[in-house]
N, CA, C and O atoms as a DFTB+ gen file, in Angstrom:
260 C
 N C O
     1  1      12.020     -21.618     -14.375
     2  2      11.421     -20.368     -14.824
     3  2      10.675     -19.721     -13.662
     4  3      10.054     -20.369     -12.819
     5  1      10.806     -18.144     -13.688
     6  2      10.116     -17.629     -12.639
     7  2       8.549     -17.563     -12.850
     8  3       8.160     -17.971     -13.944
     9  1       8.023     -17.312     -12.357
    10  2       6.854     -16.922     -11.806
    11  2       5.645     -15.992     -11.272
    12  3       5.029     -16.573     -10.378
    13  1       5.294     -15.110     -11.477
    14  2       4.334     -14.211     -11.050
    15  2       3.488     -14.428     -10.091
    16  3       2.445     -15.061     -10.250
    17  1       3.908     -13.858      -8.879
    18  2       2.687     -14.353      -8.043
    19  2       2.088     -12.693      -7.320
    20  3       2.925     -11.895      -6.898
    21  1       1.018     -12.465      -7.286
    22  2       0.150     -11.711      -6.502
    23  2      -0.396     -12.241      -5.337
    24  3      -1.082     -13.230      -5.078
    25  1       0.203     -11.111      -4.556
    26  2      -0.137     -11.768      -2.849
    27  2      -1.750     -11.118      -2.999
    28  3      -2.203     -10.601      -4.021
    29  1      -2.547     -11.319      -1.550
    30  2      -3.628     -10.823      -1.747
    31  2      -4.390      -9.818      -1.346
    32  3      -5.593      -9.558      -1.378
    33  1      -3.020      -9.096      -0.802
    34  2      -2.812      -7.599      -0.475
    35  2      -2.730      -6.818      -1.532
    36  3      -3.305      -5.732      -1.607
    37  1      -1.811      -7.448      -2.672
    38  2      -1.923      -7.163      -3.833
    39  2      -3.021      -7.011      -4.650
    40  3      -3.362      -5.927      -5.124
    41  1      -3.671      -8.211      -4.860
    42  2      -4.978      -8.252      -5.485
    43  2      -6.359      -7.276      -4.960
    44  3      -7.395      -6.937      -5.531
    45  1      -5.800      -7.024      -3.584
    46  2      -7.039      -6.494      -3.419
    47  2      -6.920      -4.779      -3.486
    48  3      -7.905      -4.049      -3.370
    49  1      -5.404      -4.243      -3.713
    50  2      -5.079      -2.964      -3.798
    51  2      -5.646      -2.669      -5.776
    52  3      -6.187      -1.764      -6.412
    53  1      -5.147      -3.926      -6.035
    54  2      -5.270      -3.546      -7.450
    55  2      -7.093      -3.482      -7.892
    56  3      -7.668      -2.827      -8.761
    57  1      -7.619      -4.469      -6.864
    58  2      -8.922      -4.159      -7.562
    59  2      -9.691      -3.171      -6.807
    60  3     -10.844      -3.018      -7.209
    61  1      -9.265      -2.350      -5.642
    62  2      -9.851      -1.091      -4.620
    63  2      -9.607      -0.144      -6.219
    64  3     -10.550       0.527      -6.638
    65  1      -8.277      -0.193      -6.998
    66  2      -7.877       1.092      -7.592
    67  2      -8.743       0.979      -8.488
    68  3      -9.662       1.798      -8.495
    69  1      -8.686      -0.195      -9.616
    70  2      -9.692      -0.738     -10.296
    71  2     -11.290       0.067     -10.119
    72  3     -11.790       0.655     -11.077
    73  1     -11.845       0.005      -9.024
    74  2     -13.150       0.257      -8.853
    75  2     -13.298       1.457      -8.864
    76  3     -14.084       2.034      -9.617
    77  1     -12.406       2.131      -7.852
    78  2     -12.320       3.498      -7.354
    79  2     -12.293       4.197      -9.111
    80  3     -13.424       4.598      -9.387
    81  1     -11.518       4.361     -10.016
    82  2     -11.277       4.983     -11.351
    83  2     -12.543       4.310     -11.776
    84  3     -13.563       4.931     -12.074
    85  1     -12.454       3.307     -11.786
    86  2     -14.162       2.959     -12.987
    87  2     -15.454       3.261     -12.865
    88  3     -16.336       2.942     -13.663
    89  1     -15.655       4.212     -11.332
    90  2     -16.405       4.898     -11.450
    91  2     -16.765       6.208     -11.846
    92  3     -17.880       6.730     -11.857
    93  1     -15.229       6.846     -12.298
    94  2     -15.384       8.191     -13.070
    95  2     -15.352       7.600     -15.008
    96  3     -15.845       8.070     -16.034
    97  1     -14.510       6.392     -14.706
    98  2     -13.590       6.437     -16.375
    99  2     -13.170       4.800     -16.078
   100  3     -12.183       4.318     -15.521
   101  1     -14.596       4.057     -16.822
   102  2     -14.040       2.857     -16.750
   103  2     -13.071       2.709     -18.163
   104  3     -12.045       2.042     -18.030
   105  1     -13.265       3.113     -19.073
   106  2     -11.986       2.354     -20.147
   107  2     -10.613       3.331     -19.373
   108  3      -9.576       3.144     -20.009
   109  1     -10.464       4.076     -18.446
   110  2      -8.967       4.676     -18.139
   111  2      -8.826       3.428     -16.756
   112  3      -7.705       2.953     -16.575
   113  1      -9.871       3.005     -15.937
   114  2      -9.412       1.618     -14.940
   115  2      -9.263       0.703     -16.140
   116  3      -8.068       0.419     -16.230
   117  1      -9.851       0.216     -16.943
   118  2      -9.739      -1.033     -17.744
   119  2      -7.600      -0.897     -18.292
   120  3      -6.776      -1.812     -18.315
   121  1      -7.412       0.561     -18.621
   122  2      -6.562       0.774     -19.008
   123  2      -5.309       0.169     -18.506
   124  3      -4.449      -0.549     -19.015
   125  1      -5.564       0.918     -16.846
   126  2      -4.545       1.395     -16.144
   127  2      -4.176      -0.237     -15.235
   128  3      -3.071      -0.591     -14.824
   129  1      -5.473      -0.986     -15.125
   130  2      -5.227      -2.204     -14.608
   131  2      -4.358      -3.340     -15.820
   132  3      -3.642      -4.253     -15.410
   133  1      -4.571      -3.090     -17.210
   134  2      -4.259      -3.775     -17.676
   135  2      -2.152      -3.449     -17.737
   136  3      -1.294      -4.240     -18.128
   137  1      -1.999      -2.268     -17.282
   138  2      -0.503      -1.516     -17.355
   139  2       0.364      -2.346     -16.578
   140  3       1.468      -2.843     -16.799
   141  1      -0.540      -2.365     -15.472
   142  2      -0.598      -3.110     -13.919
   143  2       0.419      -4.390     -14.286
   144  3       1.590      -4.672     -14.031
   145  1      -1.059      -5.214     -15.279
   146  2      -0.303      -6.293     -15.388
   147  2       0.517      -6.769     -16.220
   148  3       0.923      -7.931     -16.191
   149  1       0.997      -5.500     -17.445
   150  2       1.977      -5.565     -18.021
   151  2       2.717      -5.221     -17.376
   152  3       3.339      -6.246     -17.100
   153  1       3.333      -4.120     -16.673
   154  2       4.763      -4.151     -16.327
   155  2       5.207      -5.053     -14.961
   156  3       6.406      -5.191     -14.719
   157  1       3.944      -5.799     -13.879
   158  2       4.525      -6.629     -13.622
   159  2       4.656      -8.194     -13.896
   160  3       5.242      -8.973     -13.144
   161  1       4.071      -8.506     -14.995
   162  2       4.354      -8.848     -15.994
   163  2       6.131      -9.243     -16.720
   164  3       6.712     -10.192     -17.247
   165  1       6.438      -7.686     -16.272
   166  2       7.933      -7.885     -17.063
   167  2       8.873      -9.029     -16.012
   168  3       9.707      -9.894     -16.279
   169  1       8.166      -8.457     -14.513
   170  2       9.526      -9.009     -13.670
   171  2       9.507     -10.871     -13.695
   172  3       9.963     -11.675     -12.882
   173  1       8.844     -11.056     -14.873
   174  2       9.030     -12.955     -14.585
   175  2      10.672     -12.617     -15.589
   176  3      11.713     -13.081     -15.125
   177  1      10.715     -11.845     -16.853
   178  2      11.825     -12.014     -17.826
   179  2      12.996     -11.348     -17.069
   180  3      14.186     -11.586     -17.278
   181  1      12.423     -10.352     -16.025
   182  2      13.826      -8.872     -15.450
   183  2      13.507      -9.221     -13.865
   184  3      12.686      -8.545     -13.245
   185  1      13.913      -9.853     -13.512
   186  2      13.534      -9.997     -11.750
   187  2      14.210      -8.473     -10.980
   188  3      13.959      -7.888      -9.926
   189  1      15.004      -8.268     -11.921
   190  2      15.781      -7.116     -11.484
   191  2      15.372      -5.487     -11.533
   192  3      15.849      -4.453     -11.064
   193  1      14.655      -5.709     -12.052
   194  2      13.876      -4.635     -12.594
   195  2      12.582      -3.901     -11.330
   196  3      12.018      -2.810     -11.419
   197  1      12.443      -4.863     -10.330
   198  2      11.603      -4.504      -9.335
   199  2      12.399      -4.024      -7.829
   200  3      13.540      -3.791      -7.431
   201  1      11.522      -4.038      -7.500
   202  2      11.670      -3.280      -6.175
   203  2      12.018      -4.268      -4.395
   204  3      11.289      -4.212      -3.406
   205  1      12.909      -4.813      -4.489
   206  2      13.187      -5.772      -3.256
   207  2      12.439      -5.517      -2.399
   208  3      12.422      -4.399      -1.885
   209  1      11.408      -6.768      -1.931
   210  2       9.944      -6.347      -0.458
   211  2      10.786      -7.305       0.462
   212  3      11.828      -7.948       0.335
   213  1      10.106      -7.156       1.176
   214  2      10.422      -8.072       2.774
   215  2      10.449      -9.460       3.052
   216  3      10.955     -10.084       3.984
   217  1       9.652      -9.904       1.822
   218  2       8.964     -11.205       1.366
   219  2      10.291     -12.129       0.743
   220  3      10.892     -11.940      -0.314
   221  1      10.421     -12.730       1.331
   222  2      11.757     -13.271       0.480
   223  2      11.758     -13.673      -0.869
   224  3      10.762     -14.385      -1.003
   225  1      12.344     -13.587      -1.909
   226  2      12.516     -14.033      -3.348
   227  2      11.375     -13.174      -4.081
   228  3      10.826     -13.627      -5.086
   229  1      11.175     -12.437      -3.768
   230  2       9.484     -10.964      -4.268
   231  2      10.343      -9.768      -4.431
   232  3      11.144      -9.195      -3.692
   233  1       9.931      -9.583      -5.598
   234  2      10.144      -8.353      -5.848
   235  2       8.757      -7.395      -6.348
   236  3       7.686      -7.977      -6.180
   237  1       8.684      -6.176      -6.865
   238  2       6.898      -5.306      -7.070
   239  2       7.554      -4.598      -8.210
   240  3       8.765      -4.813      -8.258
   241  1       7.096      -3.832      -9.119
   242  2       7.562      -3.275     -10.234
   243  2       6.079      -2.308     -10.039
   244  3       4.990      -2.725      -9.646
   245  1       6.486      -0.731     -10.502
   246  2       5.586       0.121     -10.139
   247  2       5.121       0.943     -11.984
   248  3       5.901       1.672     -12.597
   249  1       3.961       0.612     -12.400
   250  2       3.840       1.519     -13.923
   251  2       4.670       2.607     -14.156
   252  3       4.335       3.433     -13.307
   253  1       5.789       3.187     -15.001
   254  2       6.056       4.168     -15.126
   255  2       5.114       5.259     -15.154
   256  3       4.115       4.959     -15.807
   257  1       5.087       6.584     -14.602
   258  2       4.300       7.501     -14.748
   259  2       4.658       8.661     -16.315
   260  3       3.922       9.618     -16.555
């Protein structure tokens, strides 16, 4: 079974965005982080579904807008 992993380039983009919105509209960061980790989230069931990185066997999946 696959796996979810967040590099920590990752983690730290997600929690810059995180902060940055929760200081106008924390339930729209609470929101938008939780989107985050639903749709990448999906790529443990759809590996296919993401975006091929440089990183070997990684793929990124981006929230629909």
């Amino acid at each position: 079974m696959m796996a979810l992993f967040w590099t920590p380039e990752a983690i730290q983009d997600r929690d810059d965005i995180y902060e940055y919105i929760e200081a106008d509209n924390p339930a729209a960061a609470l929101a938008l982080d939780e989107l985050f980790a639903e749709k990448a989230g999906h790529l443990v069931d759809y590996p296919s579904l993401g975006k091929l990185t440089r990183i070997t066997s990684s793929s990124m999946t981006l929230p629909a807008t």
